[in-house]
PDB file of C-alpha atoms in Angstrom:
ATOM      1  CA  MET O   1     170.306 329.278 135.054  1.00  0.00           C
ATOM      2  CA  SER O   2     172.453 330.713 132.539  1.00  0.00           C
ATOM      3  CA  SER O   3     175.277 328.415 134.031  1.00  0.00           C
ATOM      4  CA  ILE O   4     173.279 325.312 133.355  1.00  0.00           C
ATOM      5  CA  LYS O   5     172.670 326.334 129.406  1.00  0.00           C
ATOM      6  CA  SER O   6     176.619 327.518 129.058  1.00  0.00           C
ATOM      7  CA  ILE O   7     177.613 323.725 130.517  1.00  0.00           C
ATOM      8  CA  SER O   8     175.288 322.228 127.859  1.00  0.00           C
ATOM      9  CA  LYS O   9     176.981 324.245 125.265  1.00  0.00           C
ATOM     10  CA  ALA O  10     180.342 323.039 126.404  1.00  0.00           C
ATOM     11  CA  GLU O  11     179.131 319.583 126.434  1.00  0.00           C
ATOM     12  CA  GLN O  12     177.751 319.581 122.984  1.00  0.00           C
ATOM     13  CA  ARG O  13     181.064 321.331 121.743  1.00  0.00           C
ATOM     14  CA  ARG O  14     183.515 318.932 123.793  1.00  0.00           C
ATOM     15  CA  SER O  15     184.731 317.224 120.636  1.00  0.00           C
ATOM     16  CA  ASP O  16     186.031 320.323 119.586  1.00  0.00           C
ATOM     17  CA  LEU O  17     188.086 320.786 122.650  1.00  0.00           C
ATOM     18  CA  SER O  18     191.545 319.778 122.745  1.00  0.00           C
ATOM     19  CA  VAL O  19     193.839 319.669 125.879  1.00  0.00           C
ATOM     20  CA  LEU O  20     197.496 320.073 125.717  1.00  0.00           C
ATOM     21  CA  ILE O  21     199.366 317.338 127.906  1.00  0.00           C
ATOM     22  CA  THR O  22     203.198 317.753 128.950  1.00  0.00           C
ATOM     23  CA  ARG O  23     203.646 315.026 131.362  1.00  0.00           C
ATOM     24  CA  PRO O  24     206.598 312.803 130.640  1.00  0.00           C
ATOM     25  CA  GLU O  25     205.436 310.395 127.852  1.00  0.00           C
ATOM     26  CA  GLU O  26     204.965 307.053 129.832  1.00  0.00           C
ATOM     27  CA  SER O  27     202.459 309.061 132.073  1.00  0.00           C
ATOM     28  CA  ALA O  28     201.111 311.571 129.075  1.00  0.00           C
ATOM     29  CA  ARG O  29     200.168 308.331 127.189  1.00  0.00           C
ATOM     30  CA  ARG O  30     197.826 307.336 129.991  1.00  0.00           C
ATOM     31  CA  LEU O  31     196.626 310.880 130.778  1.00  0.00           C
ATOM     32  CA  ALA O  32     195.954 311.164 127.294  1.00  0.00           C
ATOM     33  CA  GLU O  33     193.562 307.792 127.161  1.00  0.00           C
ATOM     34  CA  GLN O  34     191.614 309.782 129.932  1.00  0.00           C
ATOM     35  CA  VAL O  35     191.003 312.654 128.052  1.00  0.00           C
ATOM     36  CA  MET O  36     189.853 310.917 125.033  1.00  0.00           C
ATOM     37  CA  ALA O  37     187.193 308.884 127.441  1.00  0.00           C
ATOM     38  CA  LEU O  38     186.033 312.526 128.329  1.00  0.00           C
ATOM     39  CA  GLY O  39     185.511 313.232 124.482  1.00  0.00           C
ATOM     40  CA  LEU O  40     188.242 315.628 124.242  1.00  0.00           C
ATOM     41  CA  THR O  41     191.485 315.751 121.873  1.00  0.00           C
ATOM     42  CA  PRO O  42     194.554 314.960 123.324  1.00  0.00           C
ATOM     43  CA  ILE O  43     197.688 316.907 121.946  1.00  0.00           C
ATOM     44  CA  VAL O  44     200.869 315.029 124.037  1.00  0.00           C
ATOM     45  CA  ALA O  45     203.875 317.252 124.069  1.00  0.00           C
ATOM     46  CA  PRO O  46     206.249 316.262 126.452  1.00  0.00           C
ATOM     47  CA  MET O  47     208.461 318.991 128.116  1.00  0.00           C
ATOM     48  CA  ILE O  48     210.588 316.849 130.435  1.00  0.00           C
ATOM     49  CA  ALA O  49     211.945 313.443 130.768  1.00  0.00           C
ATOM     50  CA  ILE O  50     212.225 311.131 134.143  1.00  0.00           C
ATOM     51  CA  LYS O  51     215.364 309.343 134.442  1.00  0.00           C
ATOM     52  CA  ALA O  52     217.368 307.908 137.069  1.00  0.00           C
ATOM     53  CA  LEU O  53     220.897 309.863 138.135  1.00  0.00           C
ATOM     54  CA  ASP O  54     223.996 307.906 138.911  1.00  0.00           C
ATOM     55  CA  VAL O  55     224.780 308.131 142.274  1.00  0.00           C
ATOM     56  CA  ALA O  56     227.856 307.027 144.370  1.00  0.00           C
ATOM     57  CA  SER O  57     226.165 303.743 145.143  1.00  0.00           C
ATOM     58  CA  GLU O  58     228.530 302.841 147.502  1.00  0.00           C
ATOM     59  CA  GLU O  59     228.433 306.201 149.526  1.00  0.00           C
ATOM     60  CA  VAL O  60     224.339 305.950 149.621  1.00  0.00           C
ATOM     61  CA  GLU O  61     224.443 302.441 150.930  1.00  0.00           C
ATOM     62  CA  ALA O  62     227.042 303.012 153.387  1.00  0.00           C
ATOM     63  CA  LEU O  63     224.492 305.900 154.566  1.00  0.00           C
ATOM     64  CA  VAL O  64     221.954 304.133 154.649  1.00  0.00           C
ATOM     65  CA  LYS O  65     223.608 301.024 156.694  1.00  0.00           C
ATOM     66  CA  THR O  66     225.034 303.360 159.176  1.00  0.00           C
ATOM     67  CA  SER O  67     223.081 306.425 159.401  1.00  0.00           C
ATOM     68  CA  VAL O  68     219.470 306.370 158.086  1.00  0.00           C
ATOM     69  CA  ASP O  69     216.506 304.964 159.739  1.00  0.00           C
ATOM     70  CA  PHE O  70     213.856 305.927 156.675  1.00  0.00           C
ATOM     71  CA  LEU O  71     213.513 306.165 153.069  1.00  0.00           C
ATOM     72  CA  ILE O  72     211.231 308.557 152.049  1.00  0.00           C
ATOM     73  CA  PHE O  73     210.115 308.513 148.541  1.00  0.00           C
ATOM     74  CA  VAL O  74     207.833 311.421 147.453  1.00  0.00           C
ATOM     75  CA  SER O  75     206.780 310.554 144.067  1.00  0.00           C
ATOM     76  CA  LYS O  76     206.268 307.252 142.084  1.00  0.00           C
ATOM     77  CA  ASN O  77     209.466 308.167 139.996  1.00  0.00           C
ATOM     78  CA  ALA O  78     211.744 308.587 142.929  1.00  0.00           C
ATOM     79  CA  ALA O  79     210.012 305.215 144.425  1.00  0.00           C
ATOM     80  CA  ARG O  80     210.577 303.723 140.996  1.00  0.00           C
ATOM     81  CA  TYR O  81     214.590 304.727 140.559  1.00  0.00           C
ATOM     82  CA  GLY O  82     215.413 304.900 144.686  1.00  0.00           C
ATOM     83  CA  VAL O  83     214.224 301.570 145.531  1.00  0.00           C
ATOM     84  CA  PRO O  84     215.677 299.156 142.991  1.00  0.00           C
ATOM     85  CA  LYS O  85     219.242 301.226 144.493  1.00  0.00           C
ATOM     86  CA  PHE O  86     218.867 299.645 147.726  1.00  0.00           C
ATOM     87  CA  SER O  87     218.987 295.485 148.747  1.00  0.00           C
ATOM     88  CA  GLN O  88     216.414 294.226 150.191  1.00  0.00           C
ATOM     89  CA  GLN O  89     218.324 293.413 153.830  1.00  0.00           C
ATOM     90  CA  GLN O  90     218.779 297.163 153.578  1.00  0.00           C
ATOM     91  CA  LEU O  91     215.253 298.176 152.836  1.00  0.00           C
ATOM     92  CA  SER O  92     213.783 295.986 155.654  1.00  0.00           C
ATOM     93  CA  ALA O  93     216.069 297.201 158.037  1.00  0.00           C
ATOM     94  CA  SER O  94     215.278 301.020 157.427  1.00  0.00           C
ATOM     95  CA  GLY O  95     211.388 302.386 157.373  1.00  0.00           C
ATOM     96  CA  LEU O  96     210.514 302.598 154.164  1.00  0.00           C
ATOM     97  CA  CYS O  97     207.599 305.797 152.864  1.00  0.00           C
ATOM     98  CA  ALA O  98     206.607 306.235 149.470  1.00  0.00           C
ATOM     99  CA  VAL O  99     204.424 309.544 149.646  1.00  0.00           C
TER     100      VAL O  99
END
């Protein structure tokens, strides 16, 4: 029974609770909206930034054409920045997977 009472107290104090969000700015805004929808106060303080790297495109394209059977992107950001680096022909010739 005591756990039910403590949950009830926590719900009563929910508006006094704050959540530190350290995600990159773009995804932090979406998470902050979800936190506010729960009645909590978001504090957005991005600690990292995601950006594409300049890679030797010709070298990578040559590898994809000759040696790569699958392109696997392990995050939304990897897919967002990686997919545009390859032509549609290269992507359709290789298997494409976003995890």
